[in-house]
PDB file of C-alpha atoms in Angstrom:
ATOM      1  CA  UNK A   1      70.290  52.504  88.241  1.00  0.00           C
ATOM      2  CA  UNK A   2      70.473  54.581  91.391  1.00  0.00           C
ATOM      3  CA  UNK A   3      67.069  55.773  92.531  1.00  0.00           C
ATOM      4  CA  UNK A   4      68.083  59.075  94.238  1.00  0.00           C
ATOM      5  CA  UNK A   5      71.339  60.956  93.843  1.00  0.00           C
ATOM      6  CA  UNK A   6      72.286  64.152  95.623  1.00  0.00           C
ATOM      7  CA  UNK A   7      75.173  66.199  94.230  1.00  0.00           C
ATOM      8  CA  UNK A   8      76.770  69.038  96.177  1.00  0.00           C
ATOM      9  CA  UNK A   9      79.062  71.297  94.127  1.00  0.00           C
ATOM     10  CA  UNK A  10      81.343  72.876  96.707  1.00  0.00           C
ATOM     11  CA  UNK A  11      84.099  75.425  97.082  1.00  0.00           C
ATOM     12  CA  UNK A  12      85.346  76.468 100.515  1.00  0.00           C
ATOM     13  CA  UNK A  13      82.155  75.415 102.245  1.00  0.00           C
ATOM     14  CA  UNK A  14      83.572  74.715 105.706  1.00  0.00           C
ATOM     15  CA  UNK A  15      81.295  77.235 107.435  1.00  0.00           C
ATOM     16  CA  UNK A  16      78.038  75.622 106.309  1.00  0.00           C
ATOM     17  CA  UNK A  17      78.543  72.170 104.804  1.00  0.00           C
ATOM     18  CA  UNK A  18      78.331  70.324 108.135  1.00  0.00           C
ATOM     19  CA  UNK A  19      74.778  71.595 108.654  1.00  0.00           C
ATOM     20  CA  UNK A  20      73.884  70.634 105.089  1.00  0.00           C
ATOM     21  CA  UNK A  21      75.244  67.120 105.573  1.00  0.00           C
ATOM     22  CA  UNK A  22      73.444  66.845 108.898  1.00  0.00           C
ATOM     23  CA  UNK A  23      70.182  67.671 107.132  1.00  0.00           C
ATOM     24  CA  UNK A  24      70.939  64.776 104.747  1.00  0.00           C
ATOM     25  CA  UNK A  25      71.743  62.503 107.673  1.00  0.00           C
ATOM     26  CA  UNK A  26      68.399  63.406 109.286  1.00  0.00           C
ATOM     27  CA  UNK A  27      66.362  62.249 106.284  1.00  0.00           C
ATOM     28  CA  UNK A  28      63.671  59.652 106.923  1.00  0.00           C
ATOM     29  CA  UNK A  29      64.621  58.184 103.528  1.00  0.00           C
ATOM     30  CA  UNK A  30      68.272  58.840 102.709  1.00  0.00           C
ATOM     31  CA  UNK A  31      69.444  59.361  99.134  1.00  0.00           C
ATOM     32  CA  UNK A  32      71.071  56.307  97.572  1.00  0.00           C
ATOM     33  CA  UNK A  33      74.121  58.263  96.494  1.00  0.00           C
ATOM     34  CA  UNK A  34      75.701  61.497  97.747  1.00  0.00           C
ATOM     35  CA  UNK A  35      78.536  63.111  95.813  1.00  0.00           C
ATOM     36  CA  UNK A  36      80.452  66.242  96.729  1.00  0.00           C
ATOM     37  CA  UNK A  37      82.048  67.842  93.665  1.00  0.00           C
ATOM     38  CA  UNK A  38      84.829  69.941  95.113  1.00  0.00           C
ATOM     39  CA  UNK A  39      86.235  72.830  93.110  1.00  0.00           C
ATOM     40  CA  UNK A  40      89.717  72.818  94.721  1.00  0.00           C
ATOM     41  CA  UNK A  41      88.701  74.104  98.140  1.00  0.00           C
ATOM     42  CA  UNK A  42      91.493  75.542 100.254  1.00  0.00           C
ATOM     43  CA  UNK A  43      89.702  75.189 103.588  1.00  0.00           C
ATOM     44  CA  UNK A  44      88.513  72.219 105.687  1.00  0.00           C
ATOM     45  CA  UNK A  45      85.605  71.257 103.411  1.00  0.00           C
ATOM     46  CA  UNK A  46      87.080  67.840 102.599  1.00  0.00           C
ATOM     47  CA  UNK A  47      87.766  66.844 106.206  1.00  0.00           C
ATOM     48  CA  UNK A  48      84.270  67.916 107.257  1.00  0.00           C
ATOM     49  CA  UNK A  49      82.676  65.860 104.473  1.00  0.00           C
ATOM     50  CA  UNK A  50      84.799  62.837 105.334  1.00  0.00           C
ATOM     51  CA  UNK A  51      83.815  63.143 109.007  1.00  0.00           C
ATOM     52  CA  UNK A  52      80.245  62.235 107.975  1.00  0.00           C
ATOM     53  CA  UNK A  53      81.319  58.643 107.317  1.00  0.00           C
ATOM     54  CA  UNK A  54      77.857  57.271 108.089  1.00  0.00           C
ATOM     55  CA  UNK A  55      76.541  59.062 104.979  1.00  0.00           C
ATOM     56  CA  UNK A  56      79.149  57.410 102.762  1.00  0.00           C
ATOM     57  CA  UNK A  57      79.635  60.580 100.712  1.00  0.00           C
ATOM     58  CA  UNK A  58      81.720  60.304  97.582  1.00  0.00           C
ATOM     59  CA  UNK A  59      84.383  63.006  97.310  1.00  0.00           C
ATOM     60  CA  UNK A  60      85.400  64.116  93.823  1.00  0.00           C
ATOM     61  CA  UNK A  61      87.935  66.905  93.643  1.00  0.00           C
ATOM     62  CA  UNK A  62      88.619  68.526  90.306  1.00  0.00           C
ATOM     63  CA  UNK A  63      92.240  68.742  89.174  1.00  0.00           C
ATOM     64  CA  UNK A  64      91.885  72.505  88.789  1.00  0.00           C
ATOM     65  CA  UNK A  65      89.338  75.114  89.802  1.00  0.00           C
ATOM     66  CA  UNK A  66      86.669  75.090  87.095  1.00  0.00           C
ATOM     67  CA  UNK A  67      84.872  78.195  88.283  1.00  0.00           C
ATOM     68  CA  UNK A  68      81.455  78.167  89.909  1.00  0.00           C
ATOM     69  CA  UNK A  69      79.375  77.812  86.738  1.00  0.00           C
ATOM     70  CA  UNK A  70      81.312  74.867  85.306  1.00  0.00           C
ATOM     71  CA  UNK A  71      81.397  73.111  88.690  1.00  0.00           C
ATOM     72  CA  UNK A  72      77.620  73.438  88.830  1.00  0.00           C
ATOM     73  CA  UNK A  73      77.321  72.155  85.256  1.00  0.00           C
ATOM     74  CA  UNK A  74      79.253  69.023  86.273  1.00  0.00           C
ATOM     75  CA  UNK A  75      76.200  67.975  88.305  1.00  0.00           C
ATOM     76  CA  UNK A  76      74.426  67.112  85.063  1.00  0.00           C
ATOM     77  CA  UNK A  77      76.920  64.298  84.360  1.00  0.00           C
ATOM     78  CA  UNK A  78      75.019  62.228  86.925  1.00  0.00           C
ATOM     79  CA  UNK A  79      71.547  62.666  85.419  1.00  0.00           C
ATOM     80  CA  UNK A  80      71.554  59.529  83.270  1.00  0.00           C
ATOM     81  CA  UNK A  81      72.428  57.217  86.172  1.00  0.00           C
ATOM     82  CA  UNK A  82      69.588  58.140  88.517  1.00  0.00           C
ATOM     83  CA  UNK A  83      65.842  58.481  88.661  1.00  0.00           C
ATOM     84  CA  UNK A  84      65.954  61.592  90.871  1.00  0.00           C
ATOM     85  CA  UNK A  85      68.852  64.043  90.709  1.00  0.00           C
ATOM     86  CA  UNK A  86      68.945  66.520  93.565  1.00  0.00           C
ATOM     87  CA  UNK A  87      71.233  69.543  93.302  1.00  0.00           C
ATOM     88  CA  UNK A  88      72.131  70.763  96.786  1.00  0.00           C
ATOM     89  CA  UNK A  89      74.359  73.713  97.660  1.00  0.00           C
ATOM     90  CA  UNK A  90      76.746  73.398 100.615  1.00  0.00           C
ATOM     91  CA  UNK A  91      74.709  75.991 102.520  1.00  0.00           C
ATOM     92  CA  UNK A  92      71.262  74.465 101.881  1.00  0.00           C
ATOM     93  CA  UNK A  93      69.166  72.782 104.553  1.00  0.00           C
ATOM     94  CA  UNK A  94      66.374  70.366 103.746  1.00  0.00           C
ATOM     95  CA  UNK A  95      63.406  69.097 105.741  1.00  0.00           C
ATOM     96  CA  UNK A  96      63.730  65.514 107.075  1.00  0.00           C
ATOM     97  CA  UNK A  97      61.022  64.108 104.813  1.00  0.00           C
ATOM     98  CA  UNK A  98      62.204  65.620 101.500  1.00  0.00           C
ATOM     99  CA  UNK A  99      63.351  62.368  99.873  1.00  0.00           C
ATOM    100  CA  UNK A 100      60.422  60.403 101.215  1.00  0.00           C
ATOM    101  CA  UNK A 101      58.063  62.918  99.591  1.00  0.00           C
ATOM    102  CA  UNK A 102      60.173  63.177  96.434  1.00  0.00           C
ATOM    103  CA  UNK A 103      59.884  59.466  95.658  1.00  0.00           C
ATOM    104  CA  UNK A 104      56.163  59.380  96.230  1.00  0.00           C
ATOM    105  CA  UNK A 105      55.712  58.932  99.971  1.00  0.00           C
ATOM    106  CA  UNK A 106      52.878  60.513 101.856  1.00  0.00           C
TER     107      UNK A 106
END
């Protein structure tokens, strides 16, 4: 079982997703798994995510646009395979010690 999983449901997030991924990269304890659930973006979201190769992000693109609500609901598919499921929007920034604190660090 994966200890920490971060899922980012995205749609046309090119303006902000690089900063979000950088905040993941800056973590003192990185999540074990990072998945971007793309809702058929038409911008450069995919290439930006793939440029963060050191994070080893998984890219899952839906076959069709599911709409925002259903794309967000898809995050829950990952709940049974992880101890900590973190839902992160492509315009969210997190403090560098979030995961360390989340798993019980001081």
